[in-house]
Coordinates of C-alpha atoms and ligand atoms in Angstrom, one line a residue:
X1498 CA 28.6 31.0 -45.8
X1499 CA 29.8 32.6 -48.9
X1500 CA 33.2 31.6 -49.9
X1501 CA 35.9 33.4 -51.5
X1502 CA 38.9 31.5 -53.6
X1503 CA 42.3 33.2 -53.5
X1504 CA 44.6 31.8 -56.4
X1505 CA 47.7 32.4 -56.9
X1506 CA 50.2 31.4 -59.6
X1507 CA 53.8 30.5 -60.1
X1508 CA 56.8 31.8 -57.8
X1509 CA 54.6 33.0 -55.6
X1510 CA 55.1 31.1 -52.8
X1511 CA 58.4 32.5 -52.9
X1512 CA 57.4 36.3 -51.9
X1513 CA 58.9 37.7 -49.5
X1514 CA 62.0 36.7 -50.7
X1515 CA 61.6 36.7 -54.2
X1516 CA 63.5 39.9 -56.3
X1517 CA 62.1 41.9 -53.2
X1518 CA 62.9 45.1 -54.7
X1519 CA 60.0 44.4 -56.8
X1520 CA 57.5 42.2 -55.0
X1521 CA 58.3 43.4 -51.2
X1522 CA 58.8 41.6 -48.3
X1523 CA 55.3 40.7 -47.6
X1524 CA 54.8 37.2 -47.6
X1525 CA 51.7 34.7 -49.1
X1526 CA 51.0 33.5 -45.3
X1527 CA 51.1 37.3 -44.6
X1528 CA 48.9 37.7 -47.4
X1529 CA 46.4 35.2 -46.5
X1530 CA 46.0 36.1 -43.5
X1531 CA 44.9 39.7 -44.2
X1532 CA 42.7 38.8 -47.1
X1533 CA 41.3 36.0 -44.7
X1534 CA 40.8 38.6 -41.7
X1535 CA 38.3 40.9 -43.8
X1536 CA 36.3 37.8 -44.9
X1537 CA 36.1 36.5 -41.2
X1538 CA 35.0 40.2 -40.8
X1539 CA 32.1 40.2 -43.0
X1540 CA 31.0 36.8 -42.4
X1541 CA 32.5 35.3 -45.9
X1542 CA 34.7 32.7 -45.8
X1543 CA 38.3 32.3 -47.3
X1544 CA 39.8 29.1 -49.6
X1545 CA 43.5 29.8 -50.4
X1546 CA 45.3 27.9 -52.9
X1547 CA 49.1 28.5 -54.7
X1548 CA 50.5 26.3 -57.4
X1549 CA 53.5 26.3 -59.4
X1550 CA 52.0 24.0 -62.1
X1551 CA 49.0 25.1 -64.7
X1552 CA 47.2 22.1 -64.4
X1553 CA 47.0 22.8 -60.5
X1554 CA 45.3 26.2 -61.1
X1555 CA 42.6 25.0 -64.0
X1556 CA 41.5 22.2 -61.4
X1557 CA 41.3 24.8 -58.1
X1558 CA 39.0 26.8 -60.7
X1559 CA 36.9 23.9 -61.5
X1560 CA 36.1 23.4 -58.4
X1561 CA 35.4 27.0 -57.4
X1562 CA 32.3 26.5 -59.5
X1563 CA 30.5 24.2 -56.7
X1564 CA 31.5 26.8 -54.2
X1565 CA 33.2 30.4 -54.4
X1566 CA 31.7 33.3 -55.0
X1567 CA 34.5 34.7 -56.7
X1568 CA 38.3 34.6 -57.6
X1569 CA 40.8 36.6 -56.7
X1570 CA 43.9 35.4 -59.0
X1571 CA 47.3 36.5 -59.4
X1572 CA 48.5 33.9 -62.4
X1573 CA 52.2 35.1 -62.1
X1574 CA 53.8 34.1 -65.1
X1575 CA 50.6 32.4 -66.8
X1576 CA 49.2 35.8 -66.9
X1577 CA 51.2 36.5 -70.1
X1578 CA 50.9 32.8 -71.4
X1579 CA 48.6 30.9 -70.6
X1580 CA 45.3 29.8 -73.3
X1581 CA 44.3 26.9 -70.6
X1582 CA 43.5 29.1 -67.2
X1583 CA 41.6 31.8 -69.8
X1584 CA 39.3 28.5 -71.2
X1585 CA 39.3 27.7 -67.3
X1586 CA 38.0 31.1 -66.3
X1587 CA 35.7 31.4 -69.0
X1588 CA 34.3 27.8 -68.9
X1589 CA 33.1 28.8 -65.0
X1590 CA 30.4 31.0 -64.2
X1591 CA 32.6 32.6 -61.3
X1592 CA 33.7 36.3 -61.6
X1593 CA 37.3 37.1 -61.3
X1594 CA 39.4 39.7 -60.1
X1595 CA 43.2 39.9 -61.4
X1596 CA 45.5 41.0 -59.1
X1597 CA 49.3 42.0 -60.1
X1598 CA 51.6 43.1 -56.9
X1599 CA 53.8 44.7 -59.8
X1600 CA 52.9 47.3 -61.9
X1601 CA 53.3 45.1 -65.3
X1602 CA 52.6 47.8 -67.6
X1603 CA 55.6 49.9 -66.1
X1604 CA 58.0 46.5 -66.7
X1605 CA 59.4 44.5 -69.6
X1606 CA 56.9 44.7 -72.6
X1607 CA 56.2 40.4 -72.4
X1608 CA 54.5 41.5 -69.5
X1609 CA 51.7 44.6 -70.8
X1610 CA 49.5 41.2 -72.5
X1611 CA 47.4 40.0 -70.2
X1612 CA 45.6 36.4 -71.6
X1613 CA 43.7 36.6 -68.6
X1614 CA 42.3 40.4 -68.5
X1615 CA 39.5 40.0 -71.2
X1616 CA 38.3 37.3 -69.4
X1617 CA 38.5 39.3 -65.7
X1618 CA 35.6 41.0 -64.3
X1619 CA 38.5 43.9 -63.0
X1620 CA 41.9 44.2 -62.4
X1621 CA 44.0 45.8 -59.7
X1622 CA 47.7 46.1 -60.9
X1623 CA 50.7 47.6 -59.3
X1624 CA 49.9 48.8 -55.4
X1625 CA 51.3 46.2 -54.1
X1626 CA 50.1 43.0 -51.5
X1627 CA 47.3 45.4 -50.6
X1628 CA 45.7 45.2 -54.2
X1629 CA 44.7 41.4 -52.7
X1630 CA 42.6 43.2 -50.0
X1631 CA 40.9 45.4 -52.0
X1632 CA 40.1 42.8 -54.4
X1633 CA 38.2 40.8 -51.8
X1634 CA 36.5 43.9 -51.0
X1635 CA 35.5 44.7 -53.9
X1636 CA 33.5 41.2 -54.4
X1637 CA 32.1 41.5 -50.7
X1638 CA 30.3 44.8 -51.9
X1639 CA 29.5 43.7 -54.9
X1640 CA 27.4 40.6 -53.3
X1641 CA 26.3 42.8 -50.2
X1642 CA 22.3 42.4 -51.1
X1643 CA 23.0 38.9 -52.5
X1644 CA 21.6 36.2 -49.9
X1645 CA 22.1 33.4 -51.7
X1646 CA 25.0 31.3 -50.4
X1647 CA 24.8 28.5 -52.7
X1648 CA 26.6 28.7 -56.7
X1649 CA 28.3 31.8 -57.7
X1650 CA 26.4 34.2 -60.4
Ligands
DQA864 C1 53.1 39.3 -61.2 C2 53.6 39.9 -62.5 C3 54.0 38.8 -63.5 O1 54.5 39.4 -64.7 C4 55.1 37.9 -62.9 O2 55.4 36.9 -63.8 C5 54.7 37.4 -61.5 C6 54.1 38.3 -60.6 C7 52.8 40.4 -60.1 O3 52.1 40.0 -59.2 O4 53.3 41.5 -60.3 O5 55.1 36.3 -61.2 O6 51.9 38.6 -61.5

């Protein structure tokens, strides 16, 4: 069955109640679940994992190389930081979607660099929990003719 890997970064296990006013109340679990729901619905399969620590996130993509198709990857913080989880994503052969709830471009300037973007195969930024969705949709089209359940392209 062909897999997908949601990843998300710091602080995000705290949506939902997190500065609310910018993130919403939508929660992760709420957010799994729907991103989950249209893989069951297409036959794909769903691995979720959230970490507050860098290290964390280069392993899960590591090991998305034996077995995702893609990534779907908010980095939180990392996004505007973080060297290590570009190398990561680079040093995989699995494409990857960047997903911001916010729009960052509309907030504080640290957060218009993305380390991550040149690296990405798209990005969805700023409509909110659904951008998640629409990421996963996005690879289940793209690997629609694609048979081949085994290593990501
Ligand atoms: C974020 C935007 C980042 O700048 C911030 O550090 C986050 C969340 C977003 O989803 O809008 O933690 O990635």
């Amino acid at each position: 069955m062909k897999e997908l890997l949601l990843l998300n970064g710091p602080n995000l296990n705290l949506l939902g109640e997190r500065e609310p006013g910018v993130y919403g109340a939508v929660t992760l679990e709420d957010i799994e679940r729907q991103v989950r729901d249209i893989c069951k619905q297409e036959g794909w399969q769903l691995k979720s994992f959230q970490s507050n620590h860098e290290g964390d996130l280069v392993d899960a993509i590591h090991e998305a190389r034996h077995s995702s198709k893609g990534i779907i990857f908010n980095p939180g913080a990392y996004t505007h930081t973080s060297v290590a989880l570009r190398d990561a994503i680079s040093g995989v052969n699995v494409p990857m979607i960047e997903v911001h709830i916010s729009n960052v471009h509309k907030r504080e300037s640290f957060r218009h660099t993305s380390l991550l973007s040149p690296v990405s195969w798209g990005q969805i930024v700023g409509l909110g929990p659904i951008g998640y969705q629409l990421a996963a949709k996005a690879f289940i089209d793209h690997f629609k003719e694609d048979t081949d359940d085994g290593e990501a392209k």
